[in-house]
PDB file of C-alpha atoms in Angstrom:
ATOM      1  CA  UNK A   1     -66.569  29.331 -67.413  1.00 41.00           C
ATOM      2  CA  UNK A   2     -65.712  27.083 -64.453  1.00 42.00           C
ATOM      3  CA  UNK A   3     -64.109  28.643 -61.387  1.00 43.00           C
ATOM      4  CA  UNK A   4     -61.374  26.513 -59.860  1.00 46.00           C
ATOM      5  CA  UNK A   5     -60.781  26.579 -56.101  1.00 46.00           C
ATOM      6  CA  UNK A   6     -57.440  27.610 -54.748  1.00 49.00           C
ATOM      7  CA  UNK A   7     -55.917  24.622 -52.973  1.00 49.00           C
ATOM      8  CA  UNK A   8     -53.770  26.947 -50.797  1.00 50.00           C
ATOM      9  CA  UNK A   9     -56.939  28.389 -49.212  1.00 49.00           C
ATOM     10  CA  UNK A  10     -58.511  25.154 -48.018  1.00 49.00           C
ATOM     11  CA  UNK A  11     -61.161  25.468 -45.290  1.00 50.00           C
ATOM     12  CA  UNK A  12     -60.710  23.223 -42.226  1.00 46.00           C
ATOM     13  CA  UNK A  13     -63.628  21.084 -41.146  1.00 49.00           C
ATOM     14  CA  UNK A  14     -64.236  19.165 -37.992  1.00 45.00           C
ATOM     15  CA  UNK A  15     -63.421  15.923 -39.739  1.00 43.00           C
ATOM     16  CA  UNK A  16     -59.956  17.098 -40.525  1.00 47.00           C
ATOM     17  CA  UNK A  17     -57.094  16.559 -38.074  1.00 46.00           C
ATOM     18  CA  UNK A  18     -55.638  19.668 -36.551  1.00 45.00           C
ATOM     19  CA  UNK A  19     -51.865  19.824 -36.487  1.00 48.00           C
ATOM     20  CA  UNK A  20     -50.160  19.276 -33.093  1.00 46.00           C
ATOM     21  CA  UNK A  21     -49.493  22.549 -31.286  1.00 45.00           C
ATOM     22  CA  UNK A  22     -46.917  22.524 -28.479  1.00 48.00           C
ATOM     23  CA  UNK A  23     -48.454  23.941 -25.274  1.00 48.00           C
ATOM     24  CA  UNK A  24     -45.480  23.853 -22.932  1.00 50.00           C
ATOM     25  CA  UNK A  25     -42.466  25.963 -23.609  1.00 53.00           C
ATOM     26  CA  UNK A  26     -40.252  23.267 -22.067  1.00 55.00           C
ATOM     27  CA  UNK A  27     -38.865  20.589 -24.317  1.00 59.00           C
ATOM     28  CA  UNK A  28     -39.538  16.968 -23.395  1.00 63.00           C
ATOM     29  CA  UNK A  29     -36.814  15.430 -21.270  1.00 64.00           C
ATOM     30  CA  UNK A  30     -35.792  12.097 -22.577  1.00 68.00           C
ATOM     31  CA  UNK A  31     -34.629   9.690 -19.849  1.00 71.00           C
ATOM     32  CA  UNK A  32     -33.375   7.105 -22.226  1.00 73.00           C
ATOM     33  CA  UNK A  33     -34.721   3.642 -22.900  1.00 74.00           C
ATOM     34  CA  UNK A  34     -34.130   2.496 -19.319  1.00 84.00           C
ATOM     35  CA  UNK A  35     -35.495   5.505 -17.386  1.00 84.00           C
ATOM     36  CA  UNK A  36     -38.561   3.579 -16.314  1.00 85.00           C
ATOM     37  CA  UNK A  37     -36.441   0.889 -14.747  1.00 88.00           C
ATOM     38  CA  UNK A  38     -34.215   3.402 -13.003  1.00 89.00           C
ATOM     39  CA  UNK A  39     -37.339   4.998 -11.460  1.00 89.00           C
ATOM     40  CA  UNK A  40     -38.588   1.639 -10.265  1.00 90.00           C
ATOM     41  CA  UNK A  41     -35.189   0.796  -8.846  1.00 91.00           C
ATOM     42  CA  UNK A  42     -35.231   4.123  -6.960  1.00 91.00           C
ATOM     43  CA  UNK A  43     -38.565   3.332  -5.262  1.00 92.00           C
ATOM     44  CA  UNK A  44     -37.529  -0.257  -4.561  1.00 93.00           C
ATOM     45  CA  UNK A  45     -34.289   0.977  -3.056  1.00 92.00           C
ATOM     46  CA  UNK A  46     -36.323   3.002  -0.535  1.00 92.00           C
ATOM     47  CA  UNK A  47     -38.400  -0.110   0.194  1.00 93.00           C
ATOM     48  CA  UNK A  48     -35.516  -2.535   0.652  1.00 91.00           C
ATOM     49  CA  UNK A  49     -36.089  -2.729   4.419  1.00 90.00           C
ATOM     50  CA  UNK A  50     -39.786  -3.576   4.077  1.00 93.00           C
ATOM     51  CA  UNK A  51     -41.045  -7.115   4.381  1.00 91.00           C
ATOM     52  CA  UNK A  52     -43.063  -9.228   2.020  1.00 92.00           C
ATOM     53  CA  UNK A  53     -44.386  -7.982  -1.306  1.00 92.00           C
ATOM     54  CA  UNK A  54     -43.959  -4.338  -0.261  1.00 92.00           C
ATOM     55  CA  UNK A  55     -40.205  -4.731  -0.750  1.00 92.00           C
ATOM     56  CA  UNK A  56     -40.366  -6.491  -4.155  1.00 91.00           C
ATOM     57  CA  UNK A  57     -43.327  -5.258  -6.184  1.00 92.00           C
ATOM     58  CA  UNK A  58     -43.064  -1.721  -7.532  1.00 92.00           C
ATOM     59  CA  UNK A  59     -46.750  -0.787  -7.236  1.00 92.00           C
ATOM     60  CA  UNK A  60     -47.036  -1.830  -3.600  1.00 94.00           C
ATOM     61  CA  UNK A  61     -43.591  -0.526  -2.723  1.00 94.00           C
ATOM     62  CA  UNK A  62     -44.276   2.954  -4.102  1.00 94.00           C
ATOM     63  CA  UNK A  63     -47.425   3.443  -2.008  1.00 93.00           C
ATOM     64  CA  UNK A  64     -45.716   2.107   1.091  1.00 92.00           C
ATOM     65  CA  UNK A  65     -42.692   4.333   0.560  1.00 94.00           C
ATOM     66  CA  UNK A  66     -44.852   7.427   0.092  1.00 95.00           C
ATOM     67  CA  UNK A  67     -46.612   6.700   3.384  1.00 94.00           C
ATOM     68  CA  UNK A  68     -43.273   6.164   5.095  1.00 94.00           C
ATOM     69  CA  UNK A  69     -41.885   9.465   3.783  1.00 94.00           C
ATOM     70  CA  UNK A  70     -44.994  11.316   4.983  1.00 94.00           C
ATOM     71  CA  UNK A  71     -44.620   9.691   8.376  1.00 93.00           C
ATOM     72  CA  UNK A  72     -40.972  10.722   8.460  1.00 92.00           C
ATOM     73  CA  UNK A  73     -41.950  14.361   7.947  1.00 93.00           C
ATOM     74  CA  UNK A  74     -44.588  14.112  10.675  1.00 93.00           C
ATOM     75  CA  UNK A  75     -42.232  12.361  13.067  1.00 94.00           C
ATOM     76  CA  UNK A  76     -39.760  15.242  12.894  1.00 94.00           C
ATOM     77  CA  UNK A  77     -42.351  17.599  14.366  1.00 94.00           C
ATOM     78  CA  UNK A  78     -43.477  15.015  16.926  1.00 95.00           C
ATOM     79  CA  UNK A  79     -39.880  14.401  17.984  1.00 96.00           C
ATOM     80  CA  UNK A  80     -39.368  18.093  18.713  1.00 95.00           C
ATOM     81  CA  UNK A  81     -42.605  18.174  20.720  1.00 95.00           C
ATOM     82  CA  UNK A  82     -41.690  15.084  22.747  1.00 96.00           C
ATOM     83  CA  UNK A  83     -38.199  16.346  23.455  1.00 96.00           C
ATOM     84  CA  UNK A  84     -39.554  19.634  24.777  1.00 96.00           C
ATOM     85  CA  UNK A  85     -41.954  17.747  27.044  1.00 96.00           C
ATOM     86  CA  UNK A  86     -39.052  15.659  28.321  1.00 96.00           C
ATOM     87  CA  UNK A  87     -36.996  18.769  29.066  1.00 96.00           C
ATOM     88  CA  UNK A  88     -39.918  20.410  30.862  1.00 97.00           C
ATOM     89  CA  UNK A  89     -40.462  17.271  32.961  1.00 96.00           C
ATOM     90  CA  UNK A  90     -36.793  17.190  33.976  1.00 96.00           C
ATOM     91  CA  UNK A  91     -36.764  20.878  34.860  1.00 96.00           C
ATOM     92  CA  UNK A  92     -39.964  20.429  36.855  1.00 96.00           C
ATOM     93  CA  UNK A  93     -38.493  17.501  38.798  1.00 95.00           C
ATOM     94  CA  UNK A  94     -35.316  19.427  39.632  1.00 95.00           C
ATOM     95  CA  UNK A  95     -37.237  22.558  40.607  1.00 95.00           C
ATOM     96  CA  UNK A  96     -39.451  20.546  42.992  1.00 94.00           C
ATOM     97  CA  UNK A  97     -36.291  19.306  44.692  1.00 94.00           C
ATOM     98  CA  UNK A  98     -35.690  22.952  45.564  1.00 94.00           C
ATOM     99  CA  UNK A  99     -39.278  23.505  46.733  1.00 94.00           C
ATOM    100  CA  UNK A 100     -40.221  25.607  43.689  1.00 95.00           C
ATOM    101  CA  UNK A 101     -42.825  24.743  41.086  1.00 95.00           C
ATOM    102  CA  UNK A 102     -41.920  24.698  37.394  1.00 96.00           C
ATOM    103  CA  UNK A 103     -44.143  27.650  36.473  1.00 95.00           C
ATOM    104  CA  UNK A 104     -42.785  29.807  39.288  1.00 95.00           C
ATOM    105  CA  UNK A 105     -39.174  29.017  38.341  1.00 96.00           C
ATOM    106  CA  UNK A 106     -39.703  29.965  34.676  1.00 95.00           C
ATOM    107  CA  UNK A 107     -41.566  33.134  35.677  1.00 95.00           C
ATOM    108  CA  UNK A 108     -38.867  34.241  38.119  1.00 95.00           C
ATOM    109  CA  UNK A 109     -36.124  33.467  35.605  1.00 95.00           C
ATOM    110  CA  UNK A 110     -37.771  35.769  33.067  1.00 95.00           C
ATOM    111  CA  UNK A 111     -38.135  38.490  35.689  1.00 95.00           C
ATOM    112  CA  UNK A 112     -34.439  38.098  36.588  1.00 95.00           C
ATOM    113  CA  UNK A 113     -33.505  38.223  32.867  1.00 95.00           C
ATOM    114  CA  UNK A 114     -32.017  34.708  32.914  1.00 94.00           C
ATOM    115  CA  UNK A 115     -32.390  33.444  29.350  1.00 94.00           C
ATOM    116  CA  UNK A 116     -31.631  29.730  29.404  1.00 95.00           C
ATOM    117  CA  UNK A 117     -33.764  27.369  27.373  1.00 94.00           C
ATOM    118  CA  UNK A 118     -35.364  24.184  28.685  1.00 95.00           C
ATOM    119  CA  UNK A 119     -32.814  21.890  27.080  1.00 96.00           C
ATOM    120  CA  UNK A 120     -29.869  23.533  28.816  1.00 96.00           C
ATOM    121  CA  UNK A 121     -31.744  23.625  32.132  1.00 96.00           C
ATOM    122  CA  UNK A 122     -32.507  19.923  31.885  1.00 96.00           C
ATOM    123  CA  UNK A 123     -28.884  19.111  31.081  1.00 96.00           C
ATOM    124  CA  UNK A 124     -27.711  21.161  34.051  1.00 95.00           C
ATOM    125  CA  UNK A 125     -30.193  19.410  36.327  1.00 94.00           C
ATOM    126  CA  UNK A 126     -28.905  16.007  35.207  1.00 94.00           C
ATOM    127  CA  UNK A 127     -25.142  16.550  34.913  1.00 95.00           C
ATOM    128  CA  UNK A 128     -24.387  19.607  37.054  1.00 94.00           C
ATOM    129  CA  UNK A 129     -27.055  20.199  39.678  1.00 93.00           C
ATOM    130  CA  UNK A 130     -24.886  22.684  41.583  1.00 94.00           C
ATOM    131  CA  UNK A 131     -25.127  25.116  38.670  1.00 95.00           C
ATOM    132  CA  UNK A 132     -28.882  24.522  38.545  1.00 96.00           C
ATOM    133  CA  UNK A 133     -29.048  25.391  42.254  1.00 95.00           C
ATOM    134  CA  UNK A 134     -27.161  28.637  41.586  1.00 95.00           C
ATOM    135  CA  UNK A 135     -29.693  29.566  38.921  1.00 96.00           C
ATOM    136  CA  UNK A 136     -32.553  28.880  41.356  1.00 95.00           C
ATOM    137  CA  UNK A 137     -30.760  30.942  44.004  1.00 95.00           C
ATOM    138  CA  UNK A 138     -30.593  33.948  41.671  1.00 95.00           C
ATOM    139  CA  UNK A 139     -34.135  33.590  40.338  1.00 95.00           C
ATOM    140  CA  UNK A 140     -35.859  32.639  43.625  1.00 95.00           C
ATOM    141  CA  UNK A 141     -33.725  33.772  46.597  1.00 95.00           C
ATOM    142  CA  UNK A 142     -36.291  32.489  49.140  1.00 94.00           C
ATOM    143  CA  UNK A 143     -36.436  28.947  47.735  1.00 95.00           C
ATOM    144  CA  UNK A 144     -35.211  27.433  51.013  1.00 95.00           C
ATOM    145  CA  UNK A 145     -38.290  28.737  52.854  1.00 94.00           C
ATOM    146  CA  UNK A 146     -40.544  27.331  50.136  1.00 94.00           C
ATOM    147  CA  UNK A 147     -38.799  23.968  50.395  1.00 94.00           C
ATOM    148  CA  UNK A 148     -39.218  23.908  54.179  1.00 94.00           C
ATOM    149  CA  UNK A 149     -42.929  24.703  53.829  1.00 91.00           C
ATOM    150  CA  UNK A 150     -43.400  22.001  51.181  1.00 91.00           C
ATOM    151  CA  UNK A 151     -41.573  19.361  53.225  1.00 90.00           C
ATOM    152  CA  UNK A 152     -43.263  20.223  56.519  1.00 87.00           C
ATOM    153  CA  UNK A 153     -44.972  17.243  58.112  1.00 83.00           C
ATOM    154  CA  UNK A 154     -47.413  17.995  60.938  1.00 77.00           C
ATOM    155  CA  UNK A 155     -46.521  16.202  64.164  1.00 79.00           C
ATOM    156  CA  UNK A 156     -48.466  13.158  65.238  1.00 81.00           C
ATOM    157  CA  UNK A 157     -50.651  13.654  68.293  1.00 84.00           C
ATOM    158  CA  UNK A 158     -51.230  11.060  70.947  1.00 86.00           C
ATOM    159  CA  UNK A 159     -54.631   9.578  71.722  1.00 87.00           C
ATOM    160  CA  UNK A 160     -54.664  11.420  75.049  1.00 89.00           C
ATOM    161  CA  UNK A 161     -54.212  14.767  73.307  1.00 87.00           C
ATOM    162  CA  UNK A 162     -57.003  13.993  70.840  1.00 87.00           C
ATOM    163  CA  UNK A 163     -59.322  12.905  73.657  1.00 88.00           C
ATOM    164  CA  UNK A 164     -58.625  16.057  75.608  1.00 88.00           C
ATOM    165  CA  UNK A 165     -59.653  18.250  72.695  1.00 87.00           C
ATOM    166  CA  UNK A 166     -62.399  16.063  71.207  1.00 87.00           C
ATOM    167  CA  UNK A 167     -64.249  15.272  74.424  1.00 88.00           C
ATOM    168  CA  UNK A 168     -64.074  18.865  75.584  1.00 87.00           C
ATOM    169  CA  UNK A 169     -65.581  20.028  72.303  1.00 87.00           C
ATOM    170  CA  UNK A 170     -68.397  17.433  72.481  1.00 87.00           C
ATOM    171  CA  UNK A 171     -69.192  18.318  76.100  1.00 88.00           C
ATOM    172  CA  UNK A 172     -69.574  21.955  75.134  1.00 86.00           C
ATOM    173  CA  UNK A 173     -71.566  21.296  71.970  1.00 86.00           C
ATOM    174  CA  UNK A 174     -73.872  18.785  73.732  1.00 87.00           C
ATOM    175  CA  UNK A 175     -74.030  19.978  77.365  1.00 86.00           C
ATOM    176  CA  UNK A 176     -76.589  17.301  78.357  1.00 87.00           C
ATOM    177  CA  UNK A 177     -74.579  14.374  76.974  1.00 87.00           C
ATOM    178  CA  UNK A 178     -74.174  12.834  80.465  1.00 88.00           C
ATOM    179  CA  UNK A 179     -77.648  13.624  81.847  1.00 87.00           C
ATOM    180  CA  UNK A 180     -80.170  13.151  78.998  1.00 86.00           C
ATOM    181  CA  UNK A 181     -81.617   9.638  78.779  1.00 86.00           C
ATOM    182  CA  UNK A 182     -82.204  10.087  75.024  1.00 87.00           C
ATOM    183  CA  UNK A 183     -78.475  10.331  74.218  1.00 88.00           C
ATOM    184  CA  UNK A 184     -75.967   7.536  73.591  1.00 87.00           C
ATOM    185  CA  UNK A 185     -72.272   8.057  72.849  1.00 88.00           C
ATOM    186  CA  UNK A 186     -69.359   5.813  71.867  1.00 89.00           C
ATOM    187  CA  UNK A 187     -65.683   6.104  71.051  1.00 90.00           C
ATOM    188  CA  UNK A 188     -63.363   4.095  68.769  1.00 88.00           C
ATOM    189  CA  UNK A 189     -59.597   4.371  68.313  1.00 88.00           C
ATOM    190  CA  UNK A 190     -58.292   3.611  64.796  1.00 85.00           C
ATOM    191  CA  UNK A 191     -54.856   3.656  63.206  1.00 84.00           C
ATOM    192  CA  UNK A 192     -55.317   7.173  61.850  1.00 78.00           C
ATOM    193  CA  UNK A 193     -57.710   8.959  64.256  1.00 82.00           C
ATOM    194  CA  UNK A 194     -60.139   8.732  67.148  1.00 86.00           C
ATOM    195  CA  UNK A 195     -63.808   8.571  66.172  1.00 86.00           C
ATOM    196  CA  UNK A 196     -66.661   9.768  68.379  1.00 88.00           C
ATOM    197  CA  UNK A 197     -70.395   9.282  67.864  1.00 87.00           C
ATOM    198  CA  UNK A 198     -73.288  10.932  69.682  1.00 88.00           C
ATOM    199  CA  UNK A 199     -76.781   9.587  68.893  1.00 88.00           C
ATOM    200  CA  UNK A 200     -79.928  11.407  69.968  1.00 87.00           C
ATOM    201  CA  UNK A 201     -83.570  10.335  69.919  1.00 86.00           C
ATOM    202  CA  UNK A 202     -86.070   8.111  71.622  1.00 86.00           C
ATOM    203  CA  UNK A 203     -85.007   4.499  72.263  1.00 86.00           C
ATOM    204  CA  UNK A 204     -88.106   3.191  70.466  1.00 88.00           C
ATOM    205  CA  UNK A 205     -87.167   4.948  67.226  1.00 87.00           C
ATOM    206  CA  UNK A 206     -83.570   3.735  67.356  1.00 85.00           C
ATOM    207  CA  UNK A 207     -84.700   0.180  68.037  1.00 87.00           C
ATOM    208  CA  UNK A 208     -86.589   0.332  64.753  1.00 88.00           C
ATOM    209  CA  UNK A 209     -83.838   2.054  62.748  1.00 85.00           C
ATOM    210  CA  UNK A 210     -80.768   0.002  63.737  1.00 85.00           C
ATOM    211  CA  UNK A 211     -81.986  -3.388  62.387  1.00 86.00           C
ATOM    212  CA  UNK A 212     -82.573  -1.807  58.969  1.00 84.00           C
ATOM    213  CA  UNK A 213     -79.339   0.224  59.011  1.00 82.00           C
ATOM    214  CA  UNK A 214     -76.666  -1.831  60.817  1.00 79.00           C
ATOM    215  CA  UNK A 215     -73.898   0.416  59.497  1.00 78.00           C
ATOM    216  CA  UNK A 216     -74.853   3.015  62.103  1.00 79.00           C
ATOM    217  CA  UNK A 217     -73.442   0.712  64.779  1.00 75.00           C
ATOM    218  CA  UNK A 218     -70.057   0.692  62.955  1.00 75.00           C
ATOM    219  CA  UNK A 219     -69.495   4.458  63.079  1.00 75.00           C
ATOM    220  CA  UNK A 220     -70.821   4.884  59.521  1.00 76.00           C
ATOM    221  CA  UNK A 221     -73.541   7.150  58.160  1.00 74.00           C
ATOM    222  CA  UNK A 222     -75.840   6.074  55.296  1.00 72.00           C
ATOM    223  CA  UNK A 223     -75.193   7.927  52.059  1.00 71.00           C
ATOM    224  CA  UNK A 224     -78.805   9.039  51.721  1.00 72.00           C
ATOM    225  CA  UNK A 225     -78.464  10.864  55.058  1.00 74.00           C
ATOM    226  CA  UNK A 226     -75.715  13.064  53.627  1.00 73.00           C
ATOM    227  CA  UNK A 227     -76.427  15.855  51.141  1.00 75.00           C
ATOM    228  CA  UNK A 228     -73.132  15.256  49.282  1.00 76.00           C
ATOM    229  CA  UNK A 229     -71.860  11.766  50.063  1.00 69.00           C
ATOM    230  CA  UNK A 230     -68.788  12.107  47.788  1.00 75.00           C
ATOM    231  CA  UNK A 231     -67.589  15.358  49.316  1.00 73.00           C
ATOM    232  CA  UNK A 232     -64.079  15.220  50.722  1.00 70.00           C
ATOM    233  CA  UNK A 233     -63.732  16.951  54.084  1.00 67.00           C
ATOM    234  CA  UNK A 234     -60.313  18.169  55.137  1.00 67.00           C
ATOM    235  CA  UNK A 235     -59.381  17.248  58.713  1.00 68.00           C
ATOM    236  CA  UNK A 236     -59.301  20.208  61.080  1.00 68.00           C
ATOM    237  CA  UNK A 237     -55.921  20.663  62.824  1.00 74.00           C
ATOM    238  CA  UNK A 238     -55.964  20.091  66.540  1.00 79.00           C
ATOM    239  CA  UNK A 239     -54.446  23.525  67.158  1.00 76.00           C
ATOM    240  CA  UNK A 240     -57.492  25.130  65.525  1.00 76.00           C
ATOM    241  CA  UNK A 241     -59.892  23.170  67.717  1.00 77.00           C
ATOM    242  CA  UNK A 242     -57.894  24.007  70.827  1.00 76.00           C
ATOM    243  CA  UNK A 243     -58.092  27.716  70.149  1.00 75.00           C
ATOM    244  CA  UNK A 244     -61.761  27.635  69.136  1.00 76.00           C
ATOM    245  CA  UNK A 245     -63.091  25.857  72.243  1.00 76.00           C
ATOM    246  CA  UNK A 246     -60.945  27.358  74.963  1.00 78.00           C
ATOM    247  CA  UNK A 247     -62.783  28.828  77.924  1.00 79.00           C
ATOM    248  CA  UNK A 248     -63.920  32.332  77.073  1.00 78.00           C
ATOM    249  CA  UNK A 249     -63.236  31.951  73.323  1.00 78.00           C
ATOM    250  CA  UNK A 250     -66.327  29.986  72.298  1.00 79.00           C
ATOM    251  CA  UNK A 251     -68.330  31.093  69.225  1.00 80.00           C
ATOM    252  CA  UNK A 252     -71.233  33.482  69.670  1.00 82.00           C
ATOM    253  CA  UNK A 253     -73.713  30.862  68.414  1.00 84.00           C
ATOM    254  CA  UNK A 254     -72.587  28.514  71.161  1.00 82.00           C
ATOM    255  CA  UNK A 255     -73.271  31.119  73.818  1.00 84.00           C
ATOM    256  CA  UNK A 256     -76.793  31.656  72.475  1.00 85.00           C
ATOM    257  CA  UNK A 257     -77.294  27.870  72.448  1.00 84.00           C
ATOM    258  CA  UNK A 258     -76.160  27.605  76.077  1.00 85.00           C
ATOM    259  CA  UNK A 259     -78.611  30.316  77.118  1.00 87.00           C
ATOM    260  CA  UNK A 260     -81.399  28.333  75.485  1.00 88.00           C
ATOM    261  CA  UNK A 261     -80.282  25.099  77.218  1.00 86.00           C
ATOM    262  CA  UNK A 262     -80.163  26.775  80.606  1.00 87.00           C
ATOM    263  CA  UNK A 263     -83.624  28.234  80.112  1.00 88.00           C
ATOM    264  CA  UNK A 264     -84.948  24.796  79.159  1.00 87.00           C
ATOM    265  CA  UNK A 265     -83.371  23.220  82.252  1.00 84.00           C
ATOM    266  CA  UNK A 266     -84.940  25.849  84.504  1.00 87.00           C
ATOM    267  CA  UNK A 267     -88.346  25.172  82.961  1.00 88.00           C
ATOM    268  CA  UNK A 268     -87.925  21.420  83.565  1.00 85.00           C
ATOM    269  CA  UNK A 269     -87.040  22.037  87.208  1.00 85.00           C
ATOM    270  CA  UNK A 270     -90.118  24.188  87.707  1.00 87.00           C
ATOM    271  CA  UNK A 271     -92.293  21.609  85.965  1.00 86.00           C
ATOM    272  CA  UNK A 272     -90.878  18.867  88.214  1.00 84.00           C
ATOM    273  CA  UNK A 273     -91.682  20.936  91.302  1.00 85.00           C
ATOM    274  CA  UNK A 274     -95.260  21.290  90.066  1.00 85.00           C
ATOM    275  CA  UNK A 275     -95.449  17.518  89.545  1.00 83.00           C
ATOM    276  CA  UNK A 276     -95.638  17.653  85.754  1.00 84.00           C
ATOM    277  CA  UNK A 277     -94.030  15.110  83.431  1.00 82.00           C
ATOM    278  CA  UNK A 278     -90.485  16.023  82.379  1.00 81.00           C
ATOM    279  CA  UNK A 279     -88.018  14.300  79.975  1.00 81.00           C
ATOM    280  CA  UNK A 280     -86.221  11.363  81.628  1.00 83.00           C
ATOM    281  CA  UNK A 281     -82.746  11.848  83.037  1.00 85.00           C
ATOM    282  CA  UNK A 282     -79.896   9.431  83.665  1.00 84.00           C
ATOM    283  CA  UNK A 283     -77.476   9.310  86.572  1.00 83.00           C
ATOM    284  CA  UNK A 284     -74.020   7.873  87.112  1.00 82.00           C
ATOM    285  CA  UNK A 285     -72.675   8.764  83.644  1.00 86.00           C
ATOM    286  CA  UNK A 286     -69.474  10.760  83.271  1.00 87.00           C
ATOM    287  CA  UNK A 287     -66.478  11.149  80.968  1.00 88.00           C
ATOM    288  CA  UNK A 288     -65.107   7.808  82.129  1.00 89.00           C
ATOM    289  CA  UNK A 289     -67.878   6.029  80.203  1.00 89.00           C
ATOM    290  CA  UNK A 290     -66.210   7.028  76.909  1.00 90.00           C
ATOM    291  CA  UNK A 291     -63.336   4.647  77.683  1.00 89.00           C
ATOM    292  CA  UNK A 292     -65.366   1.560  78.547  1.00 88.00           C
ATOM    293  CA  UNK A 293     -64.931  -1.448  76.285  1.00 85.00           C
ATOM    294  CA  UNK A 294     -68.637  -2.293  76.195  1.00 85.00           C
ATOM    295  CA  UNK A 295     -70.400   0.180  73.859  1.00 84.00           C
ATOM    296  CA  UNK A 296     -73.589   1.963  74.832  1.00 85.00           C
ATOM    297  CA  UNK A 297     -76.643   0.446  73.221  1.00 84.00           C
ATOM    298  CA  UNK A 298     -80.269   1.412  72.577  1.00 82.00           C
ATOM    299  CA  UNK A 299     -81.477  -2.104  73.372  1.00 80.00           C
TER     300      UNK A 299
END
């Protein structure tokens, strides 16, 4: 006989179409026949303030709106950061008016258990500075001394006072400045200081150097003569120089240098008595030559 196949037990092949199987457990949400247009209107409504095609065409408007919304999120964080910087700048400005730095004020407020944020401190400094002063008084009781130290301006000294200290120091550092024929000195008064120069060496060498380096005649030093030409030197206060070069308070190195100079002078005197050649000397030079208008020259 012929065996008939059971149609209810049909085998599926790859050419047959599998029935649709729902994957999501959530039913499809139907927005109606005009949902697409409502979505486009929503994006265009966000873009109504844009210019050009970005405010009219959906595809361009959507990308522009997404960028704008991302920028809005970012700007919220940046706004908070900028506002805090503004508050810190205002608190710093008000604290400097009281002679206290910003970091010291915040540190002392924490130590005094004063818990006021930067925004309130900035508002007090702008609208009610008396209350801000009371806070500084509690946190930093010695703020008036700090303000006096910060606002201290050293007194201006006269040219006579500078000459008294400067010339005395040069005369002690170079004891043969008025007697050695291989020394030239000059003085120049400027708006901010008094400059002194002392040049040493043989006249022949200086006559060769000055034409190639004319800046030496203008109280300047060539950069290649200085180890660090860009180094900033702080001016020494005149009170320090007064105390350092007072009689009997000279440095120990200066005393050793003076002993060596005196020994050299004694040897020159003995050599002159024996008729030997000694370094040339000059006469008739004193402190008054510093104040002459005509400068000393090597030529």
